[in-house]
Amino acid sequence: EKGGYEYFMLKEIAEQPEALASTLLGHLENGRIVLDEQRMSDQDLRDVDKVFVVACGTAYHAGMIAKYAIEHWTRLPVEVELASEFRYRDPVLDRSTLVVAISQSGETADTLEAVRHAKGQKARVLAICNTNGAQIPRESDAVLYTHAGPEIGVASTKCFLAQIAAAYMVGLALAQAVGTKYPDEVVAEFRSLEETPAAVAKVLEQMEPVRELARRYASSDTVLFLGRHVGYPVALEGALKLKELAYIHAEGFAAGELKHGPIALIEDGLPVIVVMPSPEGRPVLHSKMVSNVREIQARGARTIIIAEPDDAAAAAIADHLVPIPHTPTLLQPLVSTVPLQVFAATVAQERGYDVDKPRNLAKSVTVE
Ligand code: F6R
Protein backbone atom coordinates (compact mmCIF):
# COMPACT_ATOMS: atom_id res chain seq x y z
CA GLU A 1 0.00 0.00 0.00
CA LYS A 2 0.89 3.67 -0.23
CA GLY A 3 2.13 3.91 3.37
CA GLY A 4 0.59 7.32 4.04
CA TYR A 5 1.66 8.84 0.73
CA GLU A 6 -0.90 10.18 -1.68
CA TYR A 7 0.74 8.38 -4.60
CA PHE A 8 2.96 5.32 -5.02
CA MET A 9 5.45 7.48 -6.88
CA LEU A 10 5.97 9.71 -3.84
CA LYS A 11 6.48 6.63 -1.67
CA GLU A 12 8.92 5.21 -4.21
CA ILE A 13 10.92 8.46 -4.30
CA ALA A 14 11.15 8.24 -0.51
CA GLU A 15 12.27 4.60 -0.70
CA GLN A 16 15.36 5.40 -2.76
CA PRO A 17 17.93 5.11 0.04
CA GLU A 18 16.65 1.58 0.79
CA ALA A 19 16.47 0.71 -2.91
CA LEU A 20 20.14 1.63 -3.31
CA ALA A 21 21.24 -0.14 -0.14
CA SER A 22 19.40 -3.37 -1.01
CA THR A 23 20.79 -3.33 -4.53
CA LEU A 24 24.35 -3.10 -3.23
CA LEU A 25 23.84 -5.63 -0.46
CA GLY A 26 25.83 -8.84 -0.73
CA HIS A 27 27.67 -7.90 -3.90
CA LEU A 28 31.08 -7.57 -2.30
CA GLU A 29 32.25 -11.00 -1.18
CA ASN A 30 35.80 -11.57 0.04
CA GLY A 31 36.90 -8.33 -1.59
CA ARG A 32 35.36 -9.21 -4.96
CA ILE A 33 32.26 -7.98 -6.77
CA VAL A 34 29.84 -10.81 -7.45
CA LEU A 35 26.86 -10.93 -9.80
CA ASP A 36 23.57 -12.65 -8.91
CA GLU A 37 23.60 -15.19 -11.69
CA GLN A 38 26.55 -15.96 -13.89
CA ARG A 39 26.12 -18.55 -16.60
CA MET A 40 29.20 -17.38 -18.50
CA SER A 41 32.73 -18.25 -17.41
CA ASP A 42 35.17 -15.88 -15.67
CA GLN A 43 37.29 -16.27 -18.77
CA ASP A 44 34.40 -14.95 -20.90
CA LEU A 45 34.30 -11.85 -18.70
CA ARG A 46 38.08 -11.41 -18.97
CA ASP A 47 37.80 -11.63 -22.76
CA VAL A 48 35.31 -8.77 -23.05
CA ASP A 49 36.76 -6.07 -25.29
CA LYS A 50 33.71 -3.91 -25.94
CA VAL A 51 30.49 -3.11 -24.12
CA PHE A 52 27.07 -2.08 -25.43
CA VAL A 53 24.35 -0.91 -23.12
CA VAL A 54 20.82 -1.25 -24.51
CA ALA A 55 17.65 0.02 -22.83
CA CYS A 56 14.62 2.28 -23.25
CA GLY A 57 13.46 5.47 -21.55
CA THR A 58 14.68 6.00 -18.03
CA ALA A 59 16.73 2.79 -18.10
CA TYR A 60 18.53 4.22 -21.15
CA HIS A 61 19.46 7.30 -19.14
CA ALA A 62 20.88 5.01 -16.44
CA GLY A 63 22.95 3.37 -19.17
CA MET A 64 24.22 6.74 -20.41
CA ILE A 65 25.43 7.54 -16.90
CA ALA A 66 27.02 4.11 -16.48
CA LYS A 67 29.09 4.62 -19.62
CA TYR A 68 31.18 7.28 -17.85
CA ALA A 69 31.99 4.94 -14.97
CA ILE A 70 32.50 1.75 -16.98
CA GLU A 71 34.88 3.38 -19.46
CA HIS A 72 36.75 5.14 -16.66
CA TRP A 73 37.23 1.97 -14.65
CA THR A 74 37.73 -0.61 -17.38
CA ARG A 75 39.22 1.38 -20.30
CA LEU A 76 36.88 -0.65 -22.52
CA PRO A 77 34.83 1.23 -25.11
CA VAL A 78 31.17 1.47 -24.12
CA GLU A 79 28.35 2.35 -26.50
CA VAL A 80 24.90 3.13 -25.15
CA GLU A 81 22.00 2.71 -27.49
CA LEU A 82 18.22 2.81 -27.45
CA ALA A 83 17.10 -0.80 -27.76
CA SER A 84 14.66 0.19 -30.52
CA GLU A 85 17.54 1.54 -32.63
CA PHE A 86 20.12 -1.11 -31.81
CA ARG A 87 17.98 -4.00 -32.97
CA TYR A 88 17.17 -2.49 -36.34
CA ARG A 89 20.70 -1.73 -37.47
CA ASP A 90 23.61 -4.06 -37.79
CA PRO A 91 25.77 -3.43 -34.71
CA VAL A 92 29.24 -4.97 -34.70
CA LEU A 93 29.01 -7.78 -32.17
CA ASP A 94 31.00 -10.92 -31.48
CA ARG A 95 31.74 -13.28 -28.62
CA SER A 96 33.95 -10.78 -26.85
CA THR A 97 31.21 -8.12 -26.83
CA LEU A 98 29.26 -7.73 -23.61
CA VAL A 99 25.74 -6.39 -24.10
CA VAL A 100 24.27 -4.99 -20.89
CA ALA A 101 20.47 -4.86 -21.07
CA ILE A 102 18.86 -2.61 -18.46
CA SER A 103 15.15 -3.06 -17.77
CA GLN A 104 13.08 -2.57 -14.65
CA SER A 105 10.32 -4.90 -15.86
CA GLY A 106 12.53 -7.31 -17.76
CA GLU A 107 9.74 -7.57 -20.34
CA THR A 108 10.20 -4.47 -22.54
CA ALA A 109 9.75 -5.72 -26.11
CA ASP A 110 12.51 -3.69 -27.75
CA THR A 111 15.05 -4.51 -25.04
CA LEU A 112 14.17 -8.21 -25.19
CA GLU A 113 14.56 -8.24 -28.98
CA ALA A 114 17.88 -6.41 -28.66
CA VAL A 115 19.02 -9.17 -26.29
CA ARG A 116 17.94 -11.83 -28.78
CA HIS A 117 19.72 -10.07 -31.62
CA ALA A 118 22.91 -9.83 -29.54
CA LYS A 119 22.76 -13.50 -28.63
CA GLY A 120 22.19 -14.41 -32.27
CA GLN A 121 25.49 -12.65 -33.02
CA LYS A 122 27.25 -14.62 -30.24
CA ALA A 123 27.63 -11.64 -27.91
CA ARG A 124 27.38 -12.25 -24.16
CA VAL A 125 24.42 -10.64 -22.47
CA LEU A 126 24.19 -9.34 -18.93
CA ALA A 127 20.80 -8.20 -17.63
CA ILE A 128 20.15 -5.56 -14.99
CA CYS A 129 16.57 -6.13 -13.93
CA ASN A 130 14.20 -5.45 -11.05
CA THR A 131 11.88 -8.39 -11.66
CA ASN A 132 12.94 -11.87 -10.67
CA GLY A 133 12.47 -14.45 -13.37
CA ALA A 134 11.40 -11.97 -16.09
CA GLN A 135 12.09 -12.82 -19.71
CA ILE A 136 15.19 -10.64 -20.23
CA PRO A 137 17.15 -12.10 -17.28
CA ARG A 138 16.00 -15.59 -18.26
CA GLU A 139 17.55 -15.19 -21.71
CA SER A 140 20.78 -13.58 -20.47
CA ASP A 141 24.20 -15.07 -19.64
CA ALA A 142 24.48 -13.15 -16.40
CA VAL A 143 22.14 -11.14 -14.18
CA LEU A 144 22.45 -8.44 -11.60
CA TYR A 145 19.11 -7.71 -9.96
CA THR A 146 18.18 -4.28 -8.68
CA HIS A 147 16.46 -4.88 -5.36
CA ALA A 148 14.35 -1.75 -5.43
CA GLY A 149 11.15 -3.61 -4.56
CA PRO A 150 8.03 -3.37 -6.72
CA GLU A 151 7.69 -0.08 -8.59
CA ILE A 152 4.00 0.72 -9.04
CA GLY A 153 4.14 4.31 -10.26
CA VAL A 154 4.40 4.32 -14.05
CA ALA A 155 7.26 6.82 -13.94
CA SER A 156 10.44 5.08 -12.90
CA THR A 157 12.20 6.61 -9.87
CA LYS A 158 13.76 4.22 -7.36
CA CYS A 159 14.58 1.73 -10.12
CA PHE A 160 16.56 4.42 -11.95
CA LEU A 161 18.85 4.98 -8.98
CA ALA A 162 19.15 1.23 -8.42
CA GLN A 163 19.98 0.70 -12.12
CA ILE A 164 22.83 3.20 -11.90
CA ALA A 165 24.22 1.43 -8.81
CA ALA A 166 23.88 -1.97 -10.48
CA ALA A 167 25.51 -0.81 -13.71
CA TYR A 168 28.38 0.65 -11.66
CA MET A 169 28.85 -2.75 -10.02
CA VAL A 170 28.96 -4.31 -13.48
CA GLY A 171 31.70 -1.79 -14.30
CA LEU A 172 33.63 -2.80 -11.20
CA ALA A 173 33.13 -6.51 -11.90
CA LEU A 174 34.54 -5.95 -15.39
CA ALA A 175 37.44 -3.88 -14.08
CA GLN A 176 38.36 -6.69 -11.71
CA ALA A 177 38.02 -9.26 -14.52
CA VAL A 178 40.07 -7.38 -17.10
CA GLY A 179 42.54 -6.20 -14.47
CA THR A 180 42.30 -2.43 -14.87
CA LYS A 181 41.69 -1.96 -11.13
CA TYR A 182 43.52 -3.45 -8.18
CA PRO A 183 41.27 -5.36 -5.78
CA ASP A 184 41.63 -2.65 -3.11
CA GLU A 185 40.57 0.00 -5.64
CA VAL A 186 37.46 -2.00 -6.50
CA VAL A 187 36.66 -2.26 -2.80
CA ALA A 188 37.18 1.48 -2.32
CA GLU A 189 34.80 2.30 -5.19
CA PHE A 190 32.24 -0.09 -3.75
CA ARG A 191 32.58 1.57 -0.33
CA SER A 192 31.82 4.98 -1.84
CA LEU A 193 28.74 3.51 -3.51
CA GLU A 194 27.71 2.32 -0.06
CA GLU A 195 27.73 5.92 1.15
CA THR A 196 25.12 7.00 -1.37
CA PRO A 197 21.97 5.82 0.47
CA ALA A 198 22.77 8.22 3.32
CA ALA A 199 23.46 11.04 0.86
CA VAL A 200 20.12 10.42 -0.87
CA ALA A 201 18.35 10.36 2.52
CA LYS A 202 19.86 13.76 3.23
CA VAL A 203 18.57 15.17 -0.06
CA LEU A 204 15.10 13.82 0.68
CA GLU A 205 15.01 15.76 3.95
CA GLN A 206 15.50 19.01 2.04
CA MET A 207 12.76 18.76 -0.57
CA GLU A 208 10.21 21.30 0.71
CA PRO A 209 11.89 24.26 -1.07
CA VAL A 210 11.85 22.19 -4.30
CA ARG A 211 8.11 21.61 -3.90
CA GLU A 212 7.64 25.35 -3.43
CA LEU A 213 9.61 26.04 -6.59
CA ALA A 214 7.56 23.46 -8.48
CA ARG A 215 4.31 25.15 -7.40
CA ARG A 216 5.70 28.48 -8.47
CA TYR A 217 6.66 27.27 -11.95
CA ALA A 218 3.74 24.85 -12.41
CA SER A 219 2.09 26.94 -15.10
CA SER A 220 5.20 27.10 -17.32
CA ASP A 221 4.78 26.00 -20.94
CA THR A 222 8.40 24.95 -21.33
CA VAL A 223 11.16 23.98 -18.92
CA LEU A 224 14.71 23.31 -20.07
CA PHE A 225 17.34 21.22 -18.27
CA LEU A 226 21.10 21.58 -18.65
CA GLY A 227 23.87 19.25 -17.60
CA ARG A 228 27.42 18.25 -18.46
CA HIS A 229 29.26 14.93 -18.16
CA VAL A 230 27.16 12.62 -15.93
CA GLY A 231 24.86 15.59 -15.33
CA TYR A 232 23.80 15.51 -18.98
CA PRO A 233 21.80 12.24 -18.76
CA VAL A 234 20.42 13.55 -15.45
CA ALA A 235 19.12 16.58 -17.36
CA LEU A 236 17.52 14.25 -19.92
CA GLU A 237 15.91 12.26 -17.11
CA GLY A 238 14.61 15.42 -15.39
CA ALA A 239 13.02 16.48 -18.68
CA LEU A 240 11.51 13.04 -19.29
CA LYS A 241 9.94 13.00 -15.81
CA LEU A 242 8.44 16.44 -16.33
CA LYS A 243 7.00 15.72 -19.76
CA GLU A 244 5.52 12.34 -18.85
CA LEU A 245 3.99 13.45 -15.53
CA ALA A 246 3.12 17.10 -16.03
CA TYR A 247 2.64 17.11 -19.84
CA ILE A 248 4.91 20.14 -20.10
CA HIS A 249 7.29 20.60 -22.99
CA ALA A 250 10.63 19.80 -21.40
CA GLU A 251 14.01 19.21 -22.97
CA GLY A 252 17.41 18.33 -21.61
CA PHE A 253 20.62 19.55 -23.22
CA ALA A 254 24.32 19.06 -22.83
CA ALA A 255 25.29 22.58 -21.76
CA GLY A 256 28.13 22.68 -24.28
CA GLU A 257 25.56 22.37 -27.06
CA LEU A 258 23.75 25.59 -26.11
CA LYS A 259 25.60 27.70 -28.62
CA HIS A 260 24.93 25.13 -31.34
CA GLY A 261 21.22 25.83 -31.34
CA PRO A 262 19.24 25.51 -28.10
CA ILE A 263 20.20 28.96 -26.80
CA ALA A 264 17.81 30.35 -29.41
CA LEU A 265 14.98 28.99 -27.23
CA ILE A 266 15.89 31.16 -24.25
CA GLU A 267 13.49 34.02 -23.66
CA ASP A 268 12.51 36.21 -20.79
CA GLY A 269 11.24 34.26 -17.78
CA LEU A 270 11.93 30.76 -19.18
CA PRO A 271 12.77 28.37 -16.32
CA VAL A 272 16.02 26.43 -16.82
CA ILE A 273 17.09 23.77 -14.35
CA VAL A 274 20.85 23.37 -14.21
CA VAL A 275 22.73 20.38 -12.81
CA MET A 276 26.00 21.95 -11.68
CA PRO A 277 29.14 19.76 -11.72
CA SER A 278 31.06 19.58 -8.46
CA PRO A 279 33.55 22.49 -8.27
CA GLU A 280 36.00 20.25 -6.47
CA GLY A 281 35.52 17.11 -8.58
CA ARG A 282 35.55 18.69 -12.05
CA PRO A 283 36.67 22.35 -11.80
CA VAL A 284 36.89 22.78 -15.56
CA LEU A 285 33.35 21.54 -16.19
CA HIS A 286 32.14 23.61 -13.27
CA SER A 287 33.56 26.85 -14.61
CA LYS A 288 32.25 26.12 -18.11
CA MET A 289 28.81 25.59 -16.65
CA VAL A 290 29.02 28.85 -14.74
CA SER A 291 29.64 30.67 -18.06
CA ASN A 292 26.76 28.79 -19.70
CA VAL A 293 24.43 29.92 -16.93
CA ARG A 294 25.59 33.52 -17.32
CA GLU A 295 24.82 33.35 -21.03
CA ILE A 296 21.26 32.14 -20.56
CA GLN A 297 20.67 34.53 -17.68
CA ALA A 298 21.71 37.45 -19.86
CA ARG A 299 18.90 36.36 -22.19
CA GLY A 300 16.29 36.33 -19.43
CA ALA A 301 16.26 32.68 -18.23
CA ARG A 302 15.20 32.01 -14.63
CA THR A 303 17.82 29.63 -13.30
CA ILE A 304 17.18 26.87 -10.80
CA ILE A 305 20.61 25.48 -9.97
CA ILE A 306 21.22 22.13 -8.33
CA ALA A 307 24.63 22.47 -6.72
CA GLU A 308 26.78 21.64 -3.75
CA PRO A 309 26.02 23.87 -0.75
CA ASP A 310 29.45 25.53 -0.66
CA ASP A 311 29.42 26.31 -4.38
CA ALA A 312 29.68 30.10 -4.09
CA ALA A 313 29.86 30.63 -7.86
CA ALA A 314 26.58 28.76 -8.34
CA ALA A 315 24.95 30.63 -5.46
CA ALA A 316 25.98 33.95 -7.01
CA ILE A 317 24.28 33.26 -10.34
CA ALA A 318 21.25 31.21 -9.24
CA ASP A 319 17.76 32.65 -9.14
CA HIS A 320 17.04 29.60 -6.96
CA LEU A 321 19.63 27.26 -5.49
CA VAL A 322 18.85 23.63 -4.63
CA PRO A 323 21.63 22.21 -2.46
CA ILE A 324 22.81 18.61 -2.80
CA PRO A 325 25.58 17.03 -0.72
CA HIS A 326 29.09 16.78 -2.12
CA THR A 327 29.77 13.40 -3.74
CA PRO A 328 32.49 12.12 -6.07
CA THR A 329 31.55 13.21 -9.62
CA LEU A 330 30.49 9.75 -10.83
CA LEU A 331 28.07 9.43 -7.91
CA GLN A 332 26.45 12.84 -8.28
CA PRO A 333 23.55 11.55 -10.45
CA LEU A 334 22.30 9.53 -7.48
CA VAL A 335 21.71 12.73 -5.51
CA SER A 336 21.03 15.28 -8.28
CA THR A 337 18.19 13.25 -9.83
CA VAL A 338 16.09 13.32 -6.66
CA PRO A 339 15.10 17.02 -6.75
CA LEU A 340 14.17 16.62 -10.43
CA GLN A 341 11.81 13.74 -9.58
CA VAL A 342 10.23 15.76 -6.78
CA PHE A 343 9.93 18.80 -9.05
CA ALA A 344 8.13 16.84 -11.78
CA ALA A 345 5.79 15.07 -9.35
CA THR A 346 4.87 18.31 -7.60
CA VAL A 347 4.22 20.21 -10.84
CA ALA A 348 1.95 17.35 -11.96
CA GLN A 349 0.08 17.34 -8.63
CA GLU A 350 -0.28 21.12 -8.76
CA ARG A 351 -1.82 20.74 -12.20
CA GLY A 352 -4.20 18.12 -10.82
CA TYR A 353 -2.79 15.04 -12.56
CA ASP A 354 -2.51 11.47 -11.28
CA VAL A 355 1.26 11.00 -10.99
CA ASP A 356 0.97 7.23 -10.75
CA LYS A 357 -0.91 6.92 -14.01
CA PRO A 358 0.19 9.51 -16.53
CA ARG A 359 -1.98 9.63 -19.66
CA ASN A 360 -1.12 7.42 -22.64
CA LEU A 361 1.58 5.48 -20.78
CA ALA A 362 1.87 1.87 -19.59
CA LYS A 363 4.22 0.58 -16.91
CA SER A 364 5.59 -2.14 -19.10
CA VAL A 365 5.87 -1.69 -22.86
CA THR A 366 5.54 -5.21 -24.20
CA VAL A 367 4.63 -4.17 -27.73
CA GLU A 368 6.89 -2.14 -29.98
C1 F6R B 1 9.93 6.59 -17.53
C2 F6R B 1 9.80 5.13 -17.59
C3 F6R B 1 10.08 4.45 -18.89
C4 F6R B 1 10.82 3.12 -18.68
C5 F6R B 1 10.98 2.39 -20.02
C6 F6R B 1 11.78 1.10 -19.88
O1 F6R B 1 9.65 7.06 -16.26
O2 F6R B 1 9.46 4.50 -16.63
O3 F6R B 1 10.81 5.29 -19.76
O4 F6R B 1 12.06 3.40 -18.11
O5 F6R B 1 9.71 2.10 -20.55
O6 F6R B 1 11.11 0.19 -19.05
P1 F6R B 1 11.87 -1.06 -18.46
O7 F6R B 1 12.93 -0.55 -17.54
O8 F6R B 1 10.82 -1.87 -17.75
O9 F6R B 1 12.47 -1.81 -19.62
XYZ file of N, CA, C and O and ligand atoms in Angstrom, residues 55-61 102-109 111 128 131 136 151 153-157 159 163 237 240-241 244-245 361-365, ligand 1:
164
model
N 18.771 -0.214 -23.747
C 17.653 0.017 -22.834
C 16.709 1.027 -23.467
O 17.000 1.573 -24.533
N 15.592 1.278 -22.786
C 14.624 2.282 -23.253
C 14.341 3.278 -22.122
O 14.401 2.928 -20.952
N 13.982 4.477 -22.512
C 13.465 5.469 -21.553
C 14.426 5.770 -20.427
O 15.615 6.049 -20.628
N 13.890 5.704 -19.222
C 14.684 6.005 -18.035
C 15.864 5.042 -17.887
O 16.966 5.451 -17.489
N 15.646 3.777 -18.208
C 16.728 2.792 -18.098
C 17.873 3.157 -19.057
O 19.059 2.930 -18.758
N 17.522 3.761 -20.198
C 18.535 4.220 -21.149
C 19.365 5.353 -20.532
O 20.590 5.401 -20.688
N 18.705 6.232 -19.809
C 19.458 7.301 -19.139
C 20.416 6.717 -18.102
O 21.536 7.207 -17.934
N 19.423 -3.144 -19.700
C 18.856 -2.608 -18.456
C 17.349 -2.489 -18.619
O 16.866 -1.838 -19.544
N 16.616 -3.127 -17.713
C 15.154 -3.065 -17.774
C 14.555 -3.333 -16.398
O 14.800 -4.377 -15.808
N 13.782 -2.390 -15.923
C 13.080 -2.568 -14.650
C 12.175 -3.789 -14.732
O 12.252 -4.686 -13.908
N 11.318 -3.831 -15.754
C 10.318 -4.898 -15.857
C 10.926 -6.212 -16.335
O 10.447 -7.287 -15.989
N 11.962 -6.101 -17.155
C 12.529 -7.306 -17.760
C 11.677 -7.859 -18.883
O 11.921 -8.959 -19.384
N 10.674 -7.088 -19.306
C 9.741 -7.565 -20.338
C 9.622 -6.592 -21.504
O 8.832 -6.839 -22.417
N 10.325 -5.478 -21.472
C 10.198 -4.472 -22.536
C 10.553 -5.093 -23.889
O 11.639 -5.654 -24.066
N 9.615 -4.990 -24.845
C 9.746 -5.716 -26.114
C 11.043 -5.360 -26.847
O 11.773 -6.259 -27.292
N 13.842 -4.099 -25.756
C 15.054 -4.505 -25.044
C 15.236 -6.018 -25.164
O 16.349 -6.518 -25.388
N 20.384 -6.272 -16.259
C 20.146 -5.560 -14.994
C 18.640 -5.397 -14.918
O 18.035 -4.757 -15.784
N 12.957 -7.403 -11.780
C 11.885 -8.392 -11.664
C 12.453 -9.801 -11.795
O 12.894 -10.202 -12.878
N 13.835 -11.108 -19.869
C 15.185 -10.639 -20.226
C 16.263 -11.333 -19.374
O 17.201 -11.900 -19.932
N 7.894 -1.484 -8.232
C 7.691 -0.081 -8.588
C 6.320 0.010 -9.250
O 6.120 -0.524 -10.340
N 4.282 3.086 -9.472
C 4.139 4.313 -10.264
C 4.668 4.063 -11.667
O 5.717 3.411 -11.821
N 3.961 4.569 -12.673
C 4.398 4.319 -14.049
C 5.763 4.967 -14.305
O 6.616 4.406 -14.981
N 5.971 6.140 -13.746
C 7.256 6.817 -13.943
C 8.314 6.176 -13.053
O 8.135 6.043 -11.843
N 9.406 5.775 -13.655
C 10.444 5.079 -12.896
C 11.250 6.059 -12.041
O 11.688 7.102 -12.520
N 11.418 5.736 -10.781
C 12.199 6.606 -9.872
C 13.239 5.773 -9.141
O 14.428 5.813 -9.467
N 13.866 2.700 -9.264
C 14.583 1.734 -10.115
C 15.701 2.414 -10.899
O 16.722 1.793 -11.179
N 19.337 1.123 -10.855
C 19.978 0.702 -12.120
C 21.370 1.316 -12.250
O 22.305 0.667 -12.734
N 16.860 12.965 -17.975
C 15.913 12.260 -17.113
C 14.955 13.245 -16.431
O 13.756 12.976 -16.324
N 12.444 14.145 -19.026
C 11.507 13.041 -19.290
C 10.451 12.960 -18.183
O 9.254 12.818 -18.455
N 10.895 13.053 -16.917
C 9.938 12.997 -15.806
C 8.909 14.107 -15.940
O 7.721 13.896 -15.747
N 6.464 13.461 -18.979
C 5.523 12.341 -18.846
C 4.514 12.560 -17.721
O 3.398 12.055 -17.799
N 4.897 13.281 -16.667
C 3.991 13.451 -15.528
C 3.156 14.713 -15.623
O 1.986 14.720 -15.261
N 0.396 6.290 -21.076
C 1.583 5.479 -20.779
C 1.216 4.183 -20.067
O 0.239 4.124 -19.328
N 2.037 3.141 -20.294
C 1.870 1.870 -19.587
C 3.148 1.589 -18.817
O 4.230 2.018 -19.214
N 3.037 0.874 -17.713
C 4.218 0.576 -16.911
C 5.193 -0.282 -17.672
O 6.399 -0.137 -17.562
N 4.675 -1.228 -18.424
C 5.590 -2.137 -19.097
C 5.195 -2.173 -20.581
O 4.038 -2.403 -20.921
N 6.176 -1.848 -21.431
C 5.872 -1.689 -22.859
C 6.242 -2.978 -23.587
O 7.360 -3.163 -24.045
C 9.925 6.587 -17.528
C 9.800 5.128 -17.594
C 10.078 4.449 -18.895
C 10.819 3.122 -18.683
C 10.982 2.391 -20.017
C 11.778 1.101 -19.877
O 9.652 7.060 -16.257
O 9.465 4.500 -16.625
O 10.809 5.292 -19.756
O 12.062 3.397 -18.110
O 9.711 2.103 -20.546
O 11.109 0.191 -19.053
P 11.871 -1.063 -18.459
O 12.930 -0.548 -17.537
O 10.821 -1.868 -17.746
O 12.468 -1.808 -19.623
